[in-house]
mmCIF file of C-alpha atoms and ligand atoms in Angstrom:
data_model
loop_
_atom_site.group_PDB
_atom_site.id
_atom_site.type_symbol
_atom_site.label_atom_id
_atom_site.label_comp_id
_atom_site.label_asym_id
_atom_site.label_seq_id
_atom_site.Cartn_x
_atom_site.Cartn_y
_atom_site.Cartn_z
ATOM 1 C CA UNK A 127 62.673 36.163 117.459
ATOM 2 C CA UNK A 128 61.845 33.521 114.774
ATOM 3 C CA UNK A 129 58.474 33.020 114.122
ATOM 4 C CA UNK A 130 56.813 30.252 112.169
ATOM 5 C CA UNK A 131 53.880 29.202 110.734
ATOM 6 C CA UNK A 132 52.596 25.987 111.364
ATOM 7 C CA UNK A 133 50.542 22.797 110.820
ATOM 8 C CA UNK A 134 50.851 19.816 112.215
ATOM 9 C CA UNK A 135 53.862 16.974 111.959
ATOM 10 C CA UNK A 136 56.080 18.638 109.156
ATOM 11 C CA UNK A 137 56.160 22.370 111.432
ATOM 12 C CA UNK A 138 56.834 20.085 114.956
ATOM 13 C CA UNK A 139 59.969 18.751 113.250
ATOM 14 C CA UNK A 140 60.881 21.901 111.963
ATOM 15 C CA UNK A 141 60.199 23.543 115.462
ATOM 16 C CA UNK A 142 62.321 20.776 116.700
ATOM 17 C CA UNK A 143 65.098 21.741 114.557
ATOM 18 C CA UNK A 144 64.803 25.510 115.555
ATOM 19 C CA UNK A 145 64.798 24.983 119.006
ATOM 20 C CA UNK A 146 68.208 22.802 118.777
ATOM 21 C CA UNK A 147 69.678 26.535 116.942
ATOM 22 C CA UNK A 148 67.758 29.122 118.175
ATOM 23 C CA UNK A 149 67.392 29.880 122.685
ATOM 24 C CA UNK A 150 63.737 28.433 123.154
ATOM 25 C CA UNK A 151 62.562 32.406 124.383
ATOM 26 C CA UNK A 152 62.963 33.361 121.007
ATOM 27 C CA UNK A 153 60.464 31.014 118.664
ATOM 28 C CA UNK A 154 57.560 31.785 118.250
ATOM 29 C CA UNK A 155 54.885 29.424 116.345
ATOM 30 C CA UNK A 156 51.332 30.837 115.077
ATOM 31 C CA UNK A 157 49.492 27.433 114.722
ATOM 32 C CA UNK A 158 46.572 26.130 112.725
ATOM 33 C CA UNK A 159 43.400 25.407 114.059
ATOM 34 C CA UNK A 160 41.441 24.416 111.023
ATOM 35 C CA UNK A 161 42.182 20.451 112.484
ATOM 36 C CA UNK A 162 40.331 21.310 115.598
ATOM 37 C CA UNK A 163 37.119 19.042 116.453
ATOM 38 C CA UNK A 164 34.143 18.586 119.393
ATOM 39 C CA UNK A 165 34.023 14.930 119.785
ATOM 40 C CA UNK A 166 32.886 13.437 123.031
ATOM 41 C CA UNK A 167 31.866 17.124 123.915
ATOM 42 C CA UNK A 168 35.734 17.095 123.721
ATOM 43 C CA UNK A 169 37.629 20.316 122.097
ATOM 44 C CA UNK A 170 40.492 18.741 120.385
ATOM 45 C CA UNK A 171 43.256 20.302 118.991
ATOM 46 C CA UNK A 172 45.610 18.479 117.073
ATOM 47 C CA UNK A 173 48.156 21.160 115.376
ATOM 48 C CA UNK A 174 48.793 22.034 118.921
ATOM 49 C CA UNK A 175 48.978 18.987 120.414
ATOM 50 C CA UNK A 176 51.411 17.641 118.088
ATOM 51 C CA UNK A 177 53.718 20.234 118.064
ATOM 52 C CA UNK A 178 53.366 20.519 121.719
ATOM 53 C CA UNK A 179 54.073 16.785 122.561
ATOM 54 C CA UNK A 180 56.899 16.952 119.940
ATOM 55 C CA UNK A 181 58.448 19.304 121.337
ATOM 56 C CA UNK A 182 58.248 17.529 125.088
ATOM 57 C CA UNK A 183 59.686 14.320 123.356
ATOM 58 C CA UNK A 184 56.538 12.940 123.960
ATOM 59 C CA UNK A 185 54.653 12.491 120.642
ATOM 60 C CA UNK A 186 53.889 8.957 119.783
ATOM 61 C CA UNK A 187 56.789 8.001 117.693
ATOM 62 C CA UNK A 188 54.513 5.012 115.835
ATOM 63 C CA UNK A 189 51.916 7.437 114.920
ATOM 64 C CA UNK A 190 53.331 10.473 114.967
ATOM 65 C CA UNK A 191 50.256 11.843 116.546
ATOM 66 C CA UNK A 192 49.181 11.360 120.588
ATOM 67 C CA UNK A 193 51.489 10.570 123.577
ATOM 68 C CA UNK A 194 53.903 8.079 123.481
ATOM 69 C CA UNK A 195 53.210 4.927 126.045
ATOM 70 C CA UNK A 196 49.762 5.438 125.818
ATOM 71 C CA UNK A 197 46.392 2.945 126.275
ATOM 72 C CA UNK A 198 43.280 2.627 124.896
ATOM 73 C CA UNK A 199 40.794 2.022 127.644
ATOM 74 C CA UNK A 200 38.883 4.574 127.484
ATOM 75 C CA UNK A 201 38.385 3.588 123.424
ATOM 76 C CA UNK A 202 37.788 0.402 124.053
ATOM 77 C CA UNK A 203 34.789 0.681 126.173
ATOM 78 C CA UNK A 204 33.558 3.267 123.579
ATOM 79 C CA UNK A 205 34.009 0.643 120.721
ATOM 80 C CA UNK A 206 32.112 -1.331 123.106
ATOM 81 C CA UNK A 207 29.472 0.541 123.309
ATOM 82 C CA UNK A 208 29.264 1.073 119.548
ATOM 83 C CA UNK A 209 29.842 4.884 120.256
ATOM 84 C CA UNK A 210 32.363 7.180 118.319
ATOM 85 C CA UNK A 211 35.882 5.481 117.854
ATOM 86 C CA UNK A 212 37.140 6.291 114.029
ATOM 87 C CA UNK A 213 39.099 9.167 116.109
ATOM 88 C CA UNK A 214 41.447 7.634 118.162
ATOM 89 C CA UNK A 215 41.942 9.107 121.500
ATOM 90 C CA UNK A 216 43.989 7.571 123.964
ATOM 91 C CA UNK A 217 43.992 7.115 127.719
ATOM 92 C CA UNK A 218 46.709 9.753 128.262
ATOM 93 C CA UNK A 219 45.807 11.891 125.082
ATOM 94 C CA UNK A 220 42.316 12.646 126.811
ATOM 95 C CA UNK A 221 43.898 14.147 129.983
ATOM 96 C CA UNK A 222 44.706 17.154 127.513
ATOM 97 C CA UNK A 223 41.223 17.280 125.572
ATOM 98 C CA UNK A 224 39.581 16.674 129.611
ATOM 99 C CA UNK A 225 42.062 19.808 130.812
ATOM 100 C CA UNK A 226 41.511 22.095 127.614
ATOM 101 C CA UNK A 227 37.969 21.454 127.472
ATOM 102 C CA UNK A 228 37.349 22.625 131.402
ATOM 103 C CA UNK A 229 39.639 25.321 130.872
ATOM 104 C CA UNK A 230 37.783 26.502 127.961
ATOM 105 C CA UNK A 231 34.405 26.315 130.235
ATOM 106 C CA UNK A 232 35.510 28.371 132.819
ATOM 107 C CA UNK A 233 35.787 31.280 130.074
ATOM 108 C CA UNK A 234 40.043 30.847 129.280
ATOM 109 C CA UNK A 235 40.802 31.426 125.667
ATOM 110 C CA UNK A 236 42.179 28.965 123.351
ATOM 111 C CA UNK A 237 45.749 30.652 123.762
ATOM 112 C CA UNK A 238 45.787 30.524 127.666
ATOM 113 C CA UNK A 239 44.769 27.232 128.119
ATOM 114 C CA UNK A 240 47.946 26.522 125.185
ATOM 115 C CA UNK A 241 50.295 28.711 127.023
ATOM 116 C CA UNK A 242 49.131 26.484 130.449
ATOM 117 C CA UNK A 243 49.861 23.210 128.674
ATOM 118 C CA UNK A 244 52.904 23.845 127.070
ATOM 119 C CA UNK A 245 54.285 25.314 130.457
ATOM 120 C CA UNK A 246 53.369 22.044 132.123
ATOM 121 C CA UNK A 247 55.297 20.595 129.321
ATOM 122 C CA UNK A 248 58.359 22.889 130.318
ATOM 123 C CA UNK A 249 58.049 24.470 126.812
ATOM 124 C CA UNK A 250 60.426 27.733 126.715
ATOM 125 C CA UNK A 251 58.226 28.156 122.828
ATOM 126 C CA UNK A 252 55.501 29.606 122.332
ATOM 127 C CA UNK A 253 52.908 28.406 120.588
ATOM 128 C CA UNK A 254 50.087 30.638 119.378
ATOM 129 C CA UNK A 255 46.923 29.434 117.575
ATOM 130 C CA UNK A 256 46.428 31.285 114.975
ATOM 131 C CA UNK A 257 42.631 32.823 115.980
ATOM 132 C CA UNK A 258 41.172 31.791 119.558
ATOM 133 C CA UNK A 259 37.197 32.098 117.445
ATOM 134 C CA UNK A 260 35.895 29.084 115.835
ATOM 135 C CA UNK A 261 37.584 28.366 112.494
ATOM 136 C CA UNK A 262 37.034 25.167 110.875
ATOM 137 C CA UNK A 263 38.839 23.292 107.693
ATOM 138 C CA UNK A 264 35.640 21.959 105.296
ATOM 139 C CA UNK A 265 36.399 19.761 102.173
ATOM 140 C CA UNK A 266 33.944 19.117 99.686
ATOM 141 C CA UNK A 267 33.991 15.842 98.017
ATOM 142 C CA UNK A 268 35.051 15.412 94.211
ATOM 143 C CA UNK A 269 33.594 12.065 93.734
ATOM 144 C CA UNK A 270 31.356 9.368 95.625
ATOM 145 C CA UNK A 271 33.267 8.159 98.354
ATOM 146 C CA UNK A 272 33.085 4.512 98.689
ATOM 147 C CA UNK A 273 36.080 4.358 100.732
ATOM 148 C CA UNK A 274 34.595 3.031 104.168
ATOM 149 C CA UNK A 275 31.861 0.323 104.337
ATOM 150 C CA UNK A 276 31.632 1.126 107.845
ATOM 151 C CA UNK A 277 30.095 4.723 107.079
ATOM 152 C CA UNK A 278 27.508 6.092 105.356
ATOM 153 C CA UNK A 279 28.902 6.223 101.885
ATOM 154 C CA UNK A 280 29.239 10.083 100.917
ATOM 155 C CA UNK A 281 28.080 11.400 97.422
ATOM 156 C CA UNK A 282 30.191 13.811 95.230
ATOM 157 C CA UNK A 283 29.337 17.642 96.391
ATOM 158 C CA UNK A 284 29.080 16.195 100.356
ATOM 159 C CA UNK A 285 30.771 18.529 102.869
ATOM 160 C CA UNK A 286 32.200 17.120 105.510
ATOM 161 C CA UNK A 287 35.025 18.556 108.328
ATOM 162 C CA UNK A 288 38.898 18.055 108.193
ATOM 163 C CA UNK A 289 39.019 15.194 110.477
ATOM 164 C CA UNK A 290 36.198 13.014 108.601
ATOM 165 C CA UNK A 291 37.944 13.587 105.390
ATOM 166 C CA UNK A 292 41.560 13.372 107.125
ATOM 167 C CA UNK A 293 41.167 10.037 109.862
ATOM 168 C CA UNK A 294 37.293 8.574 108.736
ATOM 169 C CA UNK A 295 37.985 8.523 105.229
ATOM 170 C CA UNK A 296 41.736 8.103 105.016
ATOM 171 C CA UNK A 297 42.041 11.453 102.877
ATOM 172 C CA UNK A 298 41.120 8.354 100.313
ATOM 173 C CA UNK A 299 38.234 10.409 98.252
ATOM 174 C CA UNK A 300 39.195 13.319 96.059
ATOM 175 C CA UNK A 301 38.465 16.574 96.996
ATOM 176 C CA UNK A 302 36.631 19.579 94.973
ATOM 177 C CA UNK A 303 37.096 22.610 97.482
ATOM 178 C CA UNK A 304 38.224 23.699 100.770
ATOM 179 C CA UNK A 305 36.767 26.394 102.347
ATOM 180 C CA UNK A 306 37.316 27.438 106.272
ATOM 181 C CA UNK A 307 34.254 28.100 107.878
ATOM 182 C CA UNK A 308 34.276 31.159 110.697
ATOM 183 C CA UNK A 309 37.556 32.751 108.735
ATOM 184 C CA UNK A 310 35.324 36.034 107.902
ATOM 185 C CA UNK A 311 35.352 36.784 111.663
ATOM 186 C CA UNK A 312 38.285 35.395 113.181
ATOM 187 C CA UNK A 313 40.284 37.698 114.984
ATOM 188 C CA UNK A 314 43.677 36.835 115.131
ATOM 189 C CA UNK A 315 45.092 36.053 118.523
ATOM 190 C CA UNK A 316 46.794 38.648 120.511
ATOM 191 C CA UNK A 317 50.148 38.521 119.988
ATOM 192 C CA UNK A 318 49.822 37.138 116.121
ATOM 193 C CA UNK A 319 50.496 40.233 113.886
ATOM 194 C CA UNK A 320 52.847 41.849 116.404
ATOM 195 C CA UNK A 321 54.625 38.631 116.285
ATOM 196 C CA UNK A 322 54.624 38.981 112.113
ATOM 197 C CA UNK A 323 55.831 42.167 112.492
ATOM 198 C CA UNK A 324 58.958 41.941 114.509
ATOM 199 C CA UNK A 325 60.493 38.588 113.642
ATOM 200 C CA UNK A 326 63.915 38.553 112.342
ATOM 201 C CA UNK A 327 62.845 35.697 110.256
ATOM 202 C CA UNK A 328 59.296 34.017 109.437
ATOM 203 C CA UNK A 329 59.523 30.780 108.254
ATOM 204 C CA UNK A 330 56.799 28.568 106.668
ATOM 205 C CA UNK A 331 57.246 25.156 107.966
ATOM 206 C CA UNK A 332 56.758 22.038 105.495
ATOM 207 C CA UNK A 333 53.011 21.543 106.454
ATOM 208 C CA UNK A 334 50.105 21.224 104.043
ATOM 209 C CA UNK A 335 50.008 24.305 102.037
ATOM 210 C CA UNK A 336 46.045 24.132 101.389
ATOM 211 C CA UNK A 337 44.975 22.759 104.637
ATOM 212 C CA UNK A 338 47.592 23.744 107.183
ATOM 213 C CA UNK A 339 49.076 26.818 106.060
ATOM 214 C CA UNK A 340 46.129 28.452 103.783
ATOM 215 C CA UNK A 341 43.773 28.264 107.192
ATOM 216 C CA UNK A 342 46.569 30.523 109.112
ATOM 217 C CA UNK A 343 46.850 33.147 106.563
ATOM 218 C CA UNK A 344 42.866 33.501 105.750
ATOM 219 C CA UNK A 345 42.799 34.946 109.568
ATOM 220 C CA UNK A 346 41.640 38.230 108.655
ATOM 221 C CA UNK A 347 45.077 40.464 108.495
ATOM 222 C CA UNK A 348 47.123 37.636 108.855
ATOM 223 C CA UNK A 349 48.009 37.643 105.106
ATOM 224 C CA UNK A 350 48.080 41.204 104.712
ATOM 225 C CA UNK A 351 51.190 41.146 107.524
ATOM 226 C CA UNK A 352 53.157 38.241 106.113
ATOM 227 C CA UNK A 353 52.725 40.109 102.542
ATOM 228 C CA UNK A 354 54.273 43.174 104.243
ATOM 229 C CA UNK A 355 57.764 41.005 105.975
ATOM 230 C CA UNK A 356 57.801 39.095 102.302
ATOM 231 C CA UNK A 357 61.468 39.470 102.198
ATOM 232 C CA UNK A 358 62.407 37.739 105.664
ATOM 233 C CA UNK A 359 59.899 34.948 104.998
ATOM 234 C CA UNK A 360 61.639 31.706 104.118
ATOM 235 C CA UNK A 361 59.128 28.887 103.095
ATOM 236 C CA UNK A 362 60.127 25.407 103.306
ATOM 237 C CA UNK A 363 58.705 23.270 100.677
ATOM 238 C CA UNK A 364 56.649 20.063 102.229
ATOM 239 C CA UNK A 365 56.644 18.492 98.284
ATOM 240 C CA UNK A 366 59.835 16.633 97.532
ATOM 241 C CA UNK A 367 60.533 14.890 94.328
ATOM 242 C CA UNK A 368 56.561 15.392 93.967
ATOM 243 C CA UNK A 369 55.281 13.547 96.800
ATOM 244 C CA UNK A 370 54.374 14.779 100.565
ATOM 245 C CA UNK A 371 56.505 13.101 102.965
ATOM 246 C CA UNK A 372 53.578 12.865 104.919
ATOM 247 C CA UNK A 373 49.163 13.317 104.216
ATOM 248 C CA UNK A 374 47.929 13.882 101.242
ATOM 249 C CA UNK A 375 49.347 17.558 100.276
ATOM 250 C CA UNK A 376 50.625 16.603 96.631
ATOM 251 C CA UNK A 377 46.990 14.675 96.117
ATOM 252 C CA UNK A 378 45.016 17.527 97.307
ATOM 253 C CA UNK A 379 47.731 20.461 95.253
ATOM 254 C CA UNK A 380 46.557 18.071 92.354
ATOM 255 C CA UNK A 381 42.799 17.491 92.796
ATOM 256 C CA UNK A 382 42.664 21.549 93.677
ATOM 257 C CA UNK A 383 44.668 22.672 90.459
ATOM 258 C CA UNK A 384 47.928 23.563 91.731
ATOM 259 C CA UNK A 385 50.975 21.269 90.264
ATOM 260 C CA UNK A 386 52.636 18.781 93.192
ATOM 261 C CA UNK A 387 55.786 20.098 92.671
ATOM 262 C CA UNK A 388 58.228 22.736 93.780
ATOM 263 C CA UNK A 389 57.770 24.837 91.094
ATOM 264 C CA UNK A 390 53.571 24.567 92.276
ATOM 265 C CA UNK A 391 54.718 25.397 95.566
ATOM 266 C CA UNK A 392 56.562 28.565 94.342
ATOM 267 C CA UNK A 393 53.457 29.715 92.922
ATOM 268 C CA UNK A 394 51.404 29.504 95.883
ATOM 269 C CA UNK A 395 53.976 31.130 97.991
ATOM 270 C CA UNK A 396 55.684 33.710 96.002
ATOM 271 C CA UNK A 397 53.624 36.828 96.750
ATOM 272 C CA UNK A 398 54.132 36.115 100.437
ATOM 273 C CA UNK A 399 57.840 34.298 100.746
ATOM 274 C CA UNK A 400 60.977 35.479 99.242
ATOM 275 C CA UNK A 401 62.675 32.394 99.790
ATOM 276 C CA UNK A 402 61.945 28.857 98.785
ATOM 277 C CA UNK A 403 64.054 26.107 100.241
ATOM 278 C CA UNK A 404 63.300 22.493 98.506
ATOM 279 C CA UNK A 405 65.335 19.613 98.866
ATOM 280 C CA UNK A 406 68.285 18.028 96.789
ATOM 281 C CA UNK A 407 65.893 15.810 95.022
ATOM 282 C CA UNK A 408 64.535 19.269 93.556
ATOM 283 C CA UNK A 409 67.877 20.731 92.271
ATOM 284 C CA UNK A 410 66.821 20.553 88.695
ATOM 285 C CA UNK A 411 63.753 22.346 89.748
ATOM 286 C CA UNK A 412 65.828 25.128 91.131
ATOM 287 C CA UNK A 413 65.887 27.636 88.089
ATOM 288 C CA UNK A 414 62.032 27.259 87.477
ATOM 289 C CA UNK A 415 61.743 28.286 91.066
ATOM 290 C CA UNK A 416 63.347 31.376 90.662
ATOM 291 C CA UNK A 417 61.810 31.914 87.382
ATOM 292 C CA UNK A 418 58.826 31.849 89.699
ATOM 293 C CA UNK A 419 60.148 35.179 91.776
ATOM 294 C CA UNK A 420 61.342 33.587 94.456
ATOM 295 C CA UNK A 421 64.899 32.574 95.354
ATOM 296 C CA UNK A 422 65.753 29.050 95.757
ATOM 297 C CA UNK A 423 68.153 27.753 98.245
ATOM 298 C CA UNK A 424 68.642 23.910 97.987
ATOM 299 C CA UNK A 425 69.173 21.376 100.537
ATOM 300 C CA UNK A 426 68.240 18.066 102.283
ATOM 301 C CA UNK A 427 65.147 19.045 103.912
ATOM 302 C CA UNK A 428 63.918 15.518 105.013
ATOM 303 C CA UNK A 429 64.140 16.019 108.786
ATOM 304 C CA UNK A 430 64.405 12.304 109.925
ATOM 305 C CA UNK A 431 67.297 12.816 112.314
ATOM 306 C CA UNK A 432 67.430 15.649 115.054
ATOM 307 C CA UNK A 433 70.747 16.554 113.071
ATOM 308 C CA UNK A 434 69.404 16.807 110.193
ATOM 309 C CA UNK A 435 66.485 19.501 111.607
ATOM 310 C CA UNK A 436 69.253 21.218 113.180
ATOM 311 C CA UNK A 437 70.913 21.545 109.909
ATOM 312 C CA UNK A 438 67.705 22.334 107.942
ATOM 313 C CA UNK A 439 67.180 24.880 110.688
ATOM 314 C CA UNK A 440 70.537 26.501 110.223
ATOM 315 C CA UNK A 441 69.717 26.890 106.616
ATOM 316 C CA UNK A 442 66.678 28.039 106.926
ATOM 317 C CA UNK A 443 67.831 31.114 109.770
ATOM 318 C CA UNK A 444 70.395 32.206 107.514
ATOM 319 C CA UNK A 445 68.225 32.006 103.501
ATOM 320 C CA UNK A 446 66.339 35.041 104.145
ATOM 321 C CA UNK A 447 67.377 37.739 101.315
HETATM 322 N N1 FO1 B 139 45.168 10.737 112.850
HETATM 323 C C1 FO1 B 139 44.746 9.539 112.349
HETATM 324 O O1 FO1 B 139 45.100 9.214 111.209
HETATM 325 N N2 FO1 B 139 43.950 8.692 113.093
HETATM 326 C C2 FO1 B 139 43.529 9.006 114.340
HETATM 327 O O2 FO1 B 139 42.806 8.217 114.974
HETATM 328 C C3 FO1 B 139 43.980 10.249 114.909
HETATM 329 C C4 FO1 B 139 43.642 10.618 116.222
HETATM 330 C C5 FO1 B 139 44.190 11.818 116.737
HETATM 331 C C6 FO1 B 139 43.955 12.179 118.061
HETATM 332 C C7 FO1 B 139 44.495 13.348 118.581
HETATM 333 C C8 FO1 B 139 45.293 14.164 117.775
HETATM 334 O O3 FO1 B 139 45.862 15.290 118.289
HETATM 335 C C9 FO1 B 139 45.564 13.817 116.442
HETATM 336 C C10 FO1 B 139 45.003 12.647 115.911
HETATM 337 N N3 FO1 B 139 45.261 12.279 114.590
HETATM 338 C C11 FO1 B 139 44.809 11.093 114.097
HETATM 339 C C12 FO1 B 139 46.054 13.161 113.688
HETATM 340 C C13 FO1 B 139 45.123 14.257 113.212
HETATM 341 O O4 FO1 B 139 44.240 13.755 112.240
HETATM 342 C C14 FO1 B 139 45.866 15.490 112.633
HETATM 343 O O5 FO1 B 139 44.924 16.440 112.336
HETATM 344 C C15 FO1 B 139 46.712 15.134 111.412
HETATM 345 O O6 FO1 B 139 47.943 14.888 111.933
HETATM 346 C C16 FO1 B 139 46.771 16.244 110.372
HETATM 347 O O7 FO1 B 139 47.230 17.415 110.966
#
């Protein structure tokens, strides 16, 4: 079984890749849930729903977040009514937030509800979030954040969740901490460490390493059991040539201390990867990875074909020391 850890756009295309490699019944992802919001009375997941509508070749290819062909009535009327619309959720989108959110009311965890929609999306993966408790991504602001004249501007030292930082604020203000509220008592979902445990291979897909992968690994013995398979676990680095391909990871490696580079990635995921692949961009970077404790296996790792996640995917199966 290959498990990975994942966030958001950078683990669906990796999960993508895997599945074109690997017989669906054998991946395995343990997701984030640091993303997730109440909005509309809504429970709103959006690691899960990307990587689940990815995965159904359904994600919204212009976005790269929501359901492809989808409308906007229903935020329309809200924008209308002056209520909340910064979020977007679309006419199709809010079938899963409506189906997730009664599911959750009739006492189904977090992980059923998952393994219900991905099975009505004819998913052979399984997806796992990380904790079924409440555990929520909060970033502190650096600086005043004069960003948005349509919201209350936000002093330095504010605290405000993911999403308001992430989609109300463009990720446009810098950041002076992350923490993620609930962590201390998160239990990890069933299934999570014995998952860890037995993989042939654990990979860490190209998502945000502060706000994507961090919030997986603070689940209380999550760490701990990665740590433990450190020589099977290959990390794939979402920093090439110093930028993110996608969000604001290299910013927020920056504003929180970390260098946006491989050789920063190394160092925040050497004591729980053996492996680091980065991309041919990197090459000259690949010595000060190792130097780093880590080995280095280079090659393209910009997944904007299908091939070319198969082939990252192929890689990535066969790095682990
Ligand atoms: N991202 C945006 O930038 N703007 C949005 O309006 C937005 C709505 C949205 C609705 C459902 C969903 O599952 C994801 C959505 N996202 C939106 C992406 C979301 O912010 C994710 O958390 C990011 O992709 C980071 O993981």
């Amino acid at each position: 079984m290959i498990l990975t850890l994942a966030g958001g756009v950078g683990a669906a295309r990796m999960l993508a890749g895997l599945m074109q490699v690997v017989p669906h019944d054998e991946l395995t992802a343990v997701v984030n849930v640091g993303d997730d919001l109440e909005l509309h009375g809504l429970r709103i997941s959006p690691d899960l729903d990307t990587i689940t509508y990815t995965l159904a070749g359904a994600i919204n290819p212009e976005t790269g977040w929501g359901l492809v062909d989808e409308s906007w009535q229903a935020r329309t009327m809200l924008e209308q009514y002056g209520g909340v619309s910064w979020f977007g959720l679309g006419d199709r989108d809010l079938g899963t937030h409506l189906y997730r959110t009664q599911r959750l009311s009739e006492g189904a965890d977090l992980a059923t509800v998952t393994a219900e929609i991905t099975e009505a999306w004819g998913l052979g993966v399984r997806l796992l979030p990380v904790t079924c408790d409440a555990l929520r991504t909060r970033v502190t602001l650096a600086a005043d954040d004069p960003s948005t004249s349509e919201f209350p501007c936000l002093s330095a030292g504010s605290e405000i969740s993911f999403q308001e930082y992430f989609v109300q604020r463009h990720h446009g203000v810098p950041v002076s901490s992350i923490r993620f509220a609930g962590a201390e008592n998160a239990r990890p979902t069933e299934g999570v460490l014995e998952a860890i445990a037995t993989a042939t291979t654990i990979v860490i897909a190209p998502s945000n390493p502060l706000v994507s992968i961090d919030p997986v690994l603070v689940v209380p013995g999550v760490n701990d059991a990665v740590i433990s398979r450190r020589d099977q676990v290959v990390a794939v680095s979402p920093i090439v040539a110093g930028s993110a391909l996608k969000g604001p990871a290299d910013r927020l490696m920056r504003e929180l201390g970390h260098e946006p580079t491989v050789v920063g990635v190394a160092r925040i995921y050497r004591d729980i990867a053996a492996t680091l692949v980065i991309d041919e961009a990197d090459v000259a970077s690949a010595a000060a990875v190792e130097a780093e404790g880590m080995r280095c296996v280079v090659t393209p790792t910009v997944m904007d074909t299908p091939e070319r996640a198969a082939a990252l995917a192929r890689v990535v199966i066969g790095a682990q020391s």
